[in-house]
Amino acid sequence: MSIIFLDIDGVLVTMNSVSPFVFDPKCVKKLNVILKETDADIVVSSTWRVIEPIERLIKKFKVEGVEGRIISITPVLNGDDNSRGNEIAKWIQENNFKGKFIVIDDDSDIEPFEKVWVQTTWENGLTDSNVEQAIHLLKG
Ligand SMILES: [Mg+2]
């Protein structure tokens, strides 16, 4: 079993989305390629998880056409150590996860996971080269 720690804004929601709450269909298609190729599960690391309970996230992903499984969300840390990377590290520790994983995010506060970081942008969201990198990291 492998995992994608998935951000939403700057990955699936981009500058080209019709609203800040609508996924960019181009990016959904690209995520689906990764999911199909790797059979990875999704753990949502986006701040969307603070606003939306996981059931709503699951429903939203389905409505937007994501063909994958959201299995969890990362914990929300407060204080000085509340970086995305620390939240992911905490999830891995709490779940005693030993498998392969990647982090897809447009923000860089993903330390110490730089080596498995697929960096996207607000302008483009997920791109073909991101897809290639993600599949390589998860299957390589
Ligand atoms: Mg983001």
Short mmCIF file of N, CA and C and ligand atoms in Angstrom, two decimals:
data_model
loop_
_atom_site.label_atom_id
_atom_site.label_comp_id
_atom_site.label_asym_id
_atom_site.label_seq_id
_atom_site.Cartn_x
_atom_site.Cartn_y
_atom_site.Cartn_z
N MET A 1 0.84 -1.20 0.00
CA MET A 1 0.00 0.00 0.00
C MET A 1 0.88 1.25 0.00
N SER A 2 0.54 2.18 -0.87
CA SER A 2 1.28 3.45 -0.89
C SER A 2 0.30 4.62 -0.75
N ILE A 3 0.86 5.75 -0.38
CA ILE A 3 0.03 6.90 -0.03
C ILE A 3 0.47 8.18 -0.74
N ILE A 4 -0.53 8.95 -1.11
CA ILE A 4 -0.28 10.30 -1.60
C ILE A 4 -0.81 11.28 -0.55
N PHE A 5 0.09 12.06 0.03
CA PHE A 5 -0.33 13.15 0.90
C PHE A 5 -0.66 14.32 -0.02
N LEU A 6 -1.94 14.64 -0.08
CA LEU A 6 -2.43 15.49 -1.15
C LEU A 6 -2.93 16.86 -0.67
N ASP A 7 -2.33 17.88 -1.23
CA ASP A 7 -2.83 19.24 -1.08
C ASP A 7 -3.94 19.45 -2.12
N ILE A 8 -4.73 20.47 -1.98
CA ILE A 8 -5.80 20.73 -2.96
C ILE A 8 -5.56 22.05 -3.70
N ASP A 9 -5.45 23.16 -2.95
CA ASP A 9 -5.23 24.46 -3.62
C ASP A 9 -3.81 24.49 -4.20
N GLY A 10 -3.75 24.73 -5.50
CA GLY A 10 -2.44 24.71 -6.17
C GLY A 10 -2.10 23.34 -6.73
N VAL A 11 -2.99 22.38 -6.53
CA VAL A 11 -2.81 21.03 -7.07
C VAL A 11 -4.01 20.67 -7.94
N LEU A 12 -5.20 20.76 -7.33
CA LEU A 12 -6.45 20.45 -8.04
C LEU A 12 -7.27 21.72 -8.31
N VAL A 13 -7.20 22.66 -7.38
CA VAL A 13 -7.80 23.97 -7.61
C VAL A 13 -6.66 24.89 -8.05
N THR A 14 -6.83 25.54 -9.20
CA THR A 14 -5.75 26.38 -9.74
C THR A 14 -6.30 27.74 -10.13
N MET A 15 -5.41 28.56 -10.63
CA MET A 15 -5.78 29.86 -11.19
C MET A 15 -6.91 29.72 -12.22
N ASN A 16 -6.95 28.57 -12.89
CA ASN A 16 -7.93 28.37 -13.97
C ASN A 16 -9.26 27.81 -13.51
N SER A 17 -9.38 27.49 -12.22
CA SER A 17 -10.65 26.97 -11.72
C SER A 17 -11.72 28.05 -11.83
N VAL A 18 -12.96 27.62 -12.10
CA VAL A 18 -14.03 28.61 -12.26
C VAL A 18 -14.40 29.28 -10.93
N SER A 19 -14.08 28.64 -9.81
CA SER A 19 -14.22 29.27 -8.50
C SER A 19 -13.22 28.62 -7.56
N PRO A 20 -12.98 29.25 -6.39
CA PRO A 20 -12.01 28.66 -5.45
C PRO A 20 -12.47 27.32 -4.88
N PHE A 21 -13.68 26.92 -5.21
CA PHE A 21 -14.20 25.66 -4.66
C PHE A 21 -14.41 24.59 -5.71
N VAL A 22 -13.95 24.88 -6.93
CA VAL A 22 -14.15 23.93 -8.02
C VAL A 22 -12.79 23.45 -8.52
N PHE A 23 -12.66 22.12 -8.65
CA PHE A 23 -11.40 21.55 -9.13
C PHE A 23 -11.24 21.85 -10.62
N ASP A 24 -10.00 21.95 -11.03
CA ASP A 24 -9.66 22.11 -12.44
C ASP A 24 -9.71 20.72 -13.09
N PRO A 25 -10.64 20.51 -14.03
CA PRO A 25 -10.82 19.16 -14.58
C PRO A 25 -9.54 18.58 -15.21
N LYS A 26 -8.70 19.44 -15.75
CA LYS A 26 -7.42 18.97 -16.32
C LYS A 26 -6.57 18.30 -15.25
N CYS A 27 -6.58 18.90 -14.07
CA CYS A 27 -5.75 18.38 -12.97
C CYS A 27 -6.36 17.11 -12.39
N VAL A 28 -7.69 17.05 -12.35
CA VAL A 28 -8.35 15.82 -11.88
C VAL A 28 -7.95 14.65 -12.77
N LYS A 29 -7.96 14.88 -14.09
CA LYS A 29 -7.56 13.83 -15.03
C LYS A 29 -6.15 13.35 -14.76
N LYS A 30 -5.27 14.28 -14.48
CA LYS A 30 -3.87 13.92 -14.24
C LYS A 30 -3.73 13.14 -12.93
N LEU A 31 -4.46 13.58 -11.91
CA LEU A 31 -4.43 12.82 -10.64
C LEU A 31 -4.94 11.40 -10.88
N ASN A 32 -5.97 11.27 -11.68
CA ASN A 32 -6.52 9.94 -11.95
C ASN A 32 -5.51 9.02 -12.64
N VAL A 33 -4.65 9.59 -13.47
CA VAL A 33 -3.59 8.79 -14.10
C VAL A 33 -2.66 8.23 -13.02
N ILE A 34 -2.27 9.08 -12.09
CA ILE A 34 -1.39 8.63 -10.99
C ILE A 34 -2.08 7.53 -10.18
N LEU A 35 -3.35 7.75 -9.86
CA LEU A 35 -4.08 6.80 -9.02
C LEU A 35 -4.23 5.46 -9.73
N LYS A 36 -4.51 5.52 -11.02
CA LYS A 36 -4.69 4.29 -11.79
C LYS A 36 -3.38 3.51 -11.89
N GLU A 37 -2.30 4.24 -12.13
CA GLU A 37 -1.00 3.61 -12.33
C GLU A 37 -0.42 3.04 -11.03
N THR A 38 -0.71 3.67 -9.91
CA THR A 38 -0.03 3.30 -8.66
C THR A 38 -0.95 2.65 -7.63
N ASP A 39 -2.26 2.81 -7.80
CA ASP A 39 -3.23 2.31 -6.83
C ASP A 39 -2.98 2.88 -5.42
N ALA A 40 -2.40 4.06 -5.37
CA ALA A 40 -2.12 4.69 -4.07
C ALA A 40 -3.41 5.20 -3.43
N ASP A 41 -3.41 5.25 -2.10
CA ASP A 41 -4.51 5.85 -1.37
C ASP A 41 -4.19 7.32 -1.09
N ILE A 42 -5.24 8.08 -0.83
CA ILE A 42 -5.07 9.52 -0.60
C ILE A 42 -5.25 9.85 0.88
N VAL A 43 -4.28 10.60 1.42
CA VAL A 43 -4.45 11.23 2.72
C VAL A 43 -4.42 12.74 2.47
N VAL A 44 -5.50 13.42 2.81
CA VAL A 44 -5.61 14.85 2.51
C VAL A 44 -4.80 15.66 3.54
N SER A 45 -3.88 16.48 3.01
CA SER A 45 -3.07 17.34 3.88
C SER A 45 -3.45 18.80 3.73
N SER A 46 -4.32 19.09 2.78
CA SER A 46 -4.77 20.45 2.49
C SER A 46 -5.51 21.07 3.68
N THR A 47 -5.48 22.38 3.77
CA THR A 47 -6.26 23.07 4.81
C THR A 47 -7.77 22.87 4.61
N TRP A 48 -8.17 22.36 3.47
CA TRP A 48 -9.58 22.01 3.28
C TRP A 48 -10.06 21.08 4.39
N ARG A 49 -9.14 20.28 4.93
CA ARG A 49 -9.52 19.29 5.96
C ARG A 49 -9.94 19.96 7.26
N VAL A 50 -9.53 21.23 7.44
CA VAL A 50 -9.90 21.95 8.66
C VAL A 50 -11.36 22.40 8.58
N ILE A 51 -11.80 22.69 7.35
CA ILE A 51 -13.14 23.23 7.13
C ILE A 51 -14.16 22.12 6.85
N GLU A 52 -13.72 21.13 6.08
CA GLU A 52 -14.64 20.07 5.65
C GLU A 52 -14.34 18.76 6.37
N PRO A 53 -15.36 18.14 6.98
CA PRO A 53 -15.12 16.81 7.54
C PRO A 53 -14.79 15.81 6.42
N ILE A 54 -14.13 14.72 6.79
CA ILE A 54 -13.64 13.78 5.77
C ILE A 54 -14.77 13.25 4.89
N GLU A 55 -15.96 13.06 5.44
CA GLU A 55 -17.09 12.57 4.63
C GLU A 55 -17.40 13.55 3.50
N ARG A 56 -17.33 14.85 3.79
CA ARG A 56 -17.59 15.87 2.77
C ARG A 56 -16.46 15.89 1.73
N LEU A 57 -15.24 15.67 2.19
CA LEU A 57 -14.11 15.62 1.26
C LEU A 57 -14.27 14.45 0.30
N ILE A 58 -14.65 13.31 0.85
CA ILE A 58 -14.85 12.11 0.02
C ILE A 58 -15.91 12.38 -1.04
N LYS A 59 -17.02 13.01 -0.60
CA LYS A 59 -18.11 13.32 -1.51
C LYS A 59 -17.66 14.32 -2.59
N LYS A 60 -16.95 15.34 -2.16
CA LYS A 60 -16.46 16.38 -3.08
C LYS A 60 -15.55 15.76 -4.15
N PHE A 61 -14.63 14.91 -3.72
CA PHE A 61 -13.71 14.28 -4.67
C PHE A 61 -14.48 13.43 -5.68
N LYS A 62 -15.52 12.75 -5.21
CA LYS A 62 -16.33 11.93 -6.08
C LYS A 62 -17.05 12.80 -7.11
N VAL A 63 -17.68 13.87 -6.63
CA VAL A 63 -18.40 14.80 -7.51
C VAL A 63 -17.47 15.39 -8.58
N GLU A 64 -16.22 15.65 -8.18
CA GLU A 64 -15.26 16.25 -9.12
C GLU A 64 -14.62 15.21 -10.04
N GLY A 65 -14.94 13.95 -9.84
CA GLY A 65 -14.46 12.92 -10.75
C GLY A 65 -13.15 12.26 -10.39
N VAL A 66 -12.70 12.43 -9.14
CA VAL A 66 -11.46 11.77 -8.72
C VAL A 66 -11.75 10.29 -8.50
N GLU A 67 -10.97 9.44 -9.17
CA GLU A 67 -11.19 7.99 -9.11
C GLU A 67 -10.20 7.36 -8.13
N GLY A 68 -10.36 7.69 -6.86
CA GLY A 68 -9.43 7.16 -5.86
C GLY A 68 -10.07 7.18 -4.49
N ARG A 69 -9.31 6.70 -3.51
CA ARG A 69 -9.82 6.57 -2.16
C ARG A 69 -9.15 7.57 -1.21
N ILE A 70 -9.96 8.39 -0.55
CA ILE A 70 -9.43 9.17 0.58
C ILE A 70 -9.57 8.28 1.80
N ILE A 71 -8.44 7.96 2.43
CA ILE A 71 -8.50 7.07 3.60
C ILE A 71 -8.35 7.83 4.91
N SER A 72 -7.85 9.07 4.84
CA SER A 72 -7.57 9.77 6.09
C SER A 72 -7.23 11.23 5.80
N ILE A 73 -7.03 11.99 6.88
CA ILE A 73 -6.51 13.35 6.78
C ILE A 73 -5.35 13.47 7.77
N THR A 74 -4.44 14.39 7.49
CA THR A 74 -3.34 14.58 8.44
C THR A 74 -3.84 15.36 9.65
N PRO A 75 -3.19 15.16 10.82
CA PRO A 75 -3.60 15.91 12.01
C PRO A 75 -3.29 17.39 11.85
N VAL A 76 -4.06 18.22 12.52
CA VAL A 76 -3.82 19.67 12.52
C VAL A 76 -2.97 20.02 13.73
N LEU A 77 -1.75 20.48 13.48
CA LEU A 77 -0.87 20.87 14.58
C LEU A 77 -0.98 22.37 14.83
N ASN A 78 -0.86 22.75 16.09
CA ASN A 78 -0.87 24.17 16.41
C ASN A 78 0.51 24.57 16.91
N GLY A 79 0.76 25.87 16.91
CA GLY A 79 2.03 26.37 17.44
C GLY A 79 3.12 26.40 16.40
N ASP A 80 4.36 26.39 16.89
CA ASP A 80 5.52 26.62 16.02
C ASP A 80 5.78 25.48 15.04
N ASP A 81 5.29 24.27 15.37
CA ASP A 81 5.67 23.13 14.53
C ASP A 81 4.54 22.74 13.57
N ASN A 82 3.67 23.71 13.24
CA ASN A 82 2.50 23.36 12.44
C ASN A 82 2.75 23.38 10.93
N SER A 83 3.96 23.00 10.50
CA SER A 83 4.21 22.94 9.06
C SER A 83 3.52 21.73 8.46
N ARG A 84 3.29 21.78 7.17
CA ARG A 84 2.69 20.66 6.45
C ARG A 84 3.54 19.39 6.65
N GLY A 85 4.85 19.56 6.57
CA GLY A 85 5.76 18.43 6.73
C GLY A 85 5.63 17.78 8.10
N ASN A 86 5.53 18.61 9.15
CA ASN A 86 5.38 18.07 10.51
C ASN A 86 4.06 17.35 10.68
N GLU A 87 3.02 17.87 10.04
CA GLU A 87 1.71 17.22 10.13
C GLU A 87 1.74 15.85 9.44
N ILE A 88 2.42 15.79 8.31
CA ILE A 88 2.56 14.52 7.59
C ILE A 88 3.40 13.54 8.43
N ALA A 89 4.49 14.05 8.99
CA ALA A 89 5.36 13.21 9.82
C ALA A 89 4.57 12.62 10.99
N LYS A 90 3.72 13.45 11.57
CA LYS A 90 2.90 13.00 12.71
C LYS A 90 1.94 11.89 12.27
N TRP A 91 1.33 12.06 11.11
CA TRP A 91 0.41 11.03 10.60
C TRP A 91 1.16 9.71 10.40
N ILE A 92 2.34 9.79 9.80
CA ILE A 92 3.13 8.58 9.53
C ILE A 92 3.48 7.88 10.84
N GLN A 93 3.85 8.67 11.83
CA GLN A 93 4.22 8.13 13.14
C GLN A 93 2.99 7.52 13.83
N GLU A 94 1.90 8.25 13.86
CA GLU A 94 0.70 7.77 14.56
C GLU A 94 0.14 6.50 13.92
N ASN A 95 0.30 6.38 12.60
CA ASN A 95 -0.25 5.22 11.89
C ASN A 95 0.79 4.14 11.66
N ASN A 96 2.01 4.39 12.18
CA ASN A 96 3.10 3.44 12.03
C ASN A 96 3.23 2.99 10.57
N PHE A 97 3.17 3.98 9.67
CA PHE A 97 3.15 3.67 8.25
C PHE A 97 4.57 3.45 7.74
N LYS A 98 4.77 2.31 7.04
CA LYS A 98 6.12 1.96 6.57
C LYS A 98 6.21 1.88 5.05
N GLY A 99 5.11 2.17 4.37
CA GLY A 99 5.10 2.01 2.92
C GLY A 99 5.67 3.21 2.18
N LYS A 100 5.51 3.15 0.87
CA LYS A 100 5.96 4.26 0.03
C LYS A 100 4.94 5.39 0.07
N PHE A 101 5.44 6.61 -0.05
CA PHE A 101 4.52 7.75 -0.11
C PHE A 101 5.16 8.91 -0.85
N ILE A 102 4.29 9.79 -1.33
CA ILE A 102 4.74 11.05 -1.91
C ILE A 102 3.90 12.18 -1.32
N VAL A 103 4.44 13.38 -1.48
CA VAL A 103 3.75 14.59 -1.03
C VAL A 103 3.52 15.46 -2.26
N ILE A 104 2.25 15.71 -2.59
CA ILE A 104 1.97 16.60 -3.72
C ILE A 104 1.47 17.92 -3.15
N ASP A 105 2.22 18.98 -3.40
CA ASP A 105 1.93 20.26 -2.75
C ASP A 105 2.58 21.39 -3.52
N ASP A 106 1.91 22.55 -3.56
CA ASP A 106 2.54 23.73 -4.18
C ASP A 106 3.34 24.54 -3.16
N ASP A 107 3.15 24.27 -1.89
CA ASP A 107 3.92 24.98 -0.86
C ASP A 107 5.14 24.18 -0.46
N SER A 108 6.14 24.88 0.05
CA SER A 108 7.42 24.23 0.30
C SER A 108 7.66 23.88 1.76
N ASP A 109 6.64 24.04 2.63
CA ASP A 109 6.87 23.73 4.05
C ASP A 109 6.66 22.23 4.30
N ILE A 110 7.30 21.43 3.46
CA ILE A 110 7.10 19.99 3.49
C ILE A 110 8.31 19.24 4.07
N GLU A 111 9.29 20.00 4.60
CA GLU A 111 10.42 19.37 5.28
C GLU A 111 9.91 18.37 6.30
N PRO A 112 10.48 17.19 6.42
CA PRO A 112 11.73 16.71 5.82
C PRO A 112 11.48 15.81 4.61
N PHE A 113 10.48 16.09 3.82
CA PHE A 113 10.10 15.16 2.75
C PHE A 113 10.44 15.66 1.35
N GLU A 114 11.48 16.48 1.26
CA GLU A 114 11.85 17.07 -0.04
C GLU A 114 12.06 16.01 -1.12
N LYS A 115 12.58 14.85 -0.72
CA LYS A 115 12.93 13.83 -1.72
C LYS A 115 11.72 13.15 -2.34
N VAL A 116 10.58 13.24 -1.66
CA VAL A 116 9.36 12.61 -2.21
C VAL A 116 8.31 13.68 -2.51
N TRP A 117 8.80 14.89 -2.72
CA TRP A 117 7.92 16.04 -2.97
C TRP A 117 7.69 16.25 -4.45
N VAL A 118 6.43 16.21 -4.84
CA VAL A 118 6.04 16.57 -6.19
C VAL A 118 5.50 18.00 -6.12
N GLN A 119 6.27 18.92 -6.64
CA GLN A 119 5.96 20.34 -6.47
C GLN A 119 5.11 20.87 -7.62
N THR A 120 3.94 21.36 -7.25
CA THR A 120 3.03 21.92 -8.25
C THR A 120 3.02 23.45 -8.12
N THR A 121 2.22 24.10 -8.96
CA THR A 121 2.10 25.56 -8.87
C THR A 121 0.64 25.98 -8.92
N TRP A 122 0.36 27.12 -8.36
CA TRP A 122 -0.99 27.70 -8.37
C TRP A 122 -1.43 27.97 -9.82
N GLU A 123 -0.46 28.30 -10.67
CA GLU A 123 -0.78 28.62 -12.06
C GLU A 123 -1.28 27.39 -12.81
N ASN A 124 -0.59 26.27 -12.63
CA ASN A 124 -0.88 25.08 -13.45
C ASN A 124 -1.49 23.91 -12.70
N GLY A 125 -1.34 23.87 -11.38
CA GLY A 125 -1.73 22.66 -10.66
C GLY A 125 -0.90 21.49 -11.13
N LEU A 126 -1.49 20.31 -11.11
CA LEU A 126 -0.78 19.10 -11.54
C LEU A 126 -0.48 19.16 -13.03
N THR A 127 0.74 18.82 -13.39
CA THR A 127 1.14 18.81 -14.81
C THR A 127 1.57 17.40 -15.21
N ASP A 128 1.79 17.22 -16.51
CA ASP A 128 2.25 15.91 -16.99
C ASP A 128 3.58 15.52 -16.36
N SER A 129 4.47 16.47 -16.20
CA SER A 129 5.77 16.11 -15.61
C SER A 129 5.61 15.76 -14.13
N ASN A 130 4.66 16.40 -13.45
CA ASN A 130 4.35 16.00 -12.07
C ASN A 130 3.85 14.56 -12.03
N VAL A 131 3.00 14.20 -13.00
CA VAL A 131 2.45 12.85 -13.06
C VAL A 131 3.57 11.84 -13.24
N GLU A 132 4.47 12.13 -14.15
CA GLU A 132 5.61 11.25 -14.40
C GLU A 132 6.45 11.06 -13.14
N GLN A 133 6.74 12.18 -12.49
CA GLN A 133 7.57 12.15 -11.26
C GLN A 133 6.85 11.33 -10.17
N ALA A 134 5.56 11.58 -10.00
CA ALA A 134 4.79 10.89 -8.96
C ALA A 134 4.81 9.38 -9.17
N ILE A 135 4.57 8.96 -10.41
CA ILE A 135 4.55 7.53 -10.71
C ILE A 135 5.93 6.93 -10.50
N HIS A 136 6.93 7.64 -10.93
CA HIS A 136 8.32 7.17 -10.75
C HIS A 136 8.65 6.99 -9.26
N LEU A 137 8.27 7.96 -8.45
CA LEU A 137 8.58 7.90 -7.02
C LEU A 137 7.82 6.76 -6.34
N LEU A 138 6.58 6.54 -6.74
CA LEU A 138 5.77 5.52 -6.07
C LEU A 138 6.07 4.11 -6.56
N LYS A 139 6.48 4.00 -7.82
CA LYS A 139 6.73 2.67 -8.37
C LYS A 139 8.21 2.31 -8.48
N GLY A 140 9.04 3.32 -8.40
CA GLY A 140 10.49 3.12 -8.64
C GLY A 140 11.19 2.42 -7.49
MG MG B 1 -1.63 24.51 -1.72
#
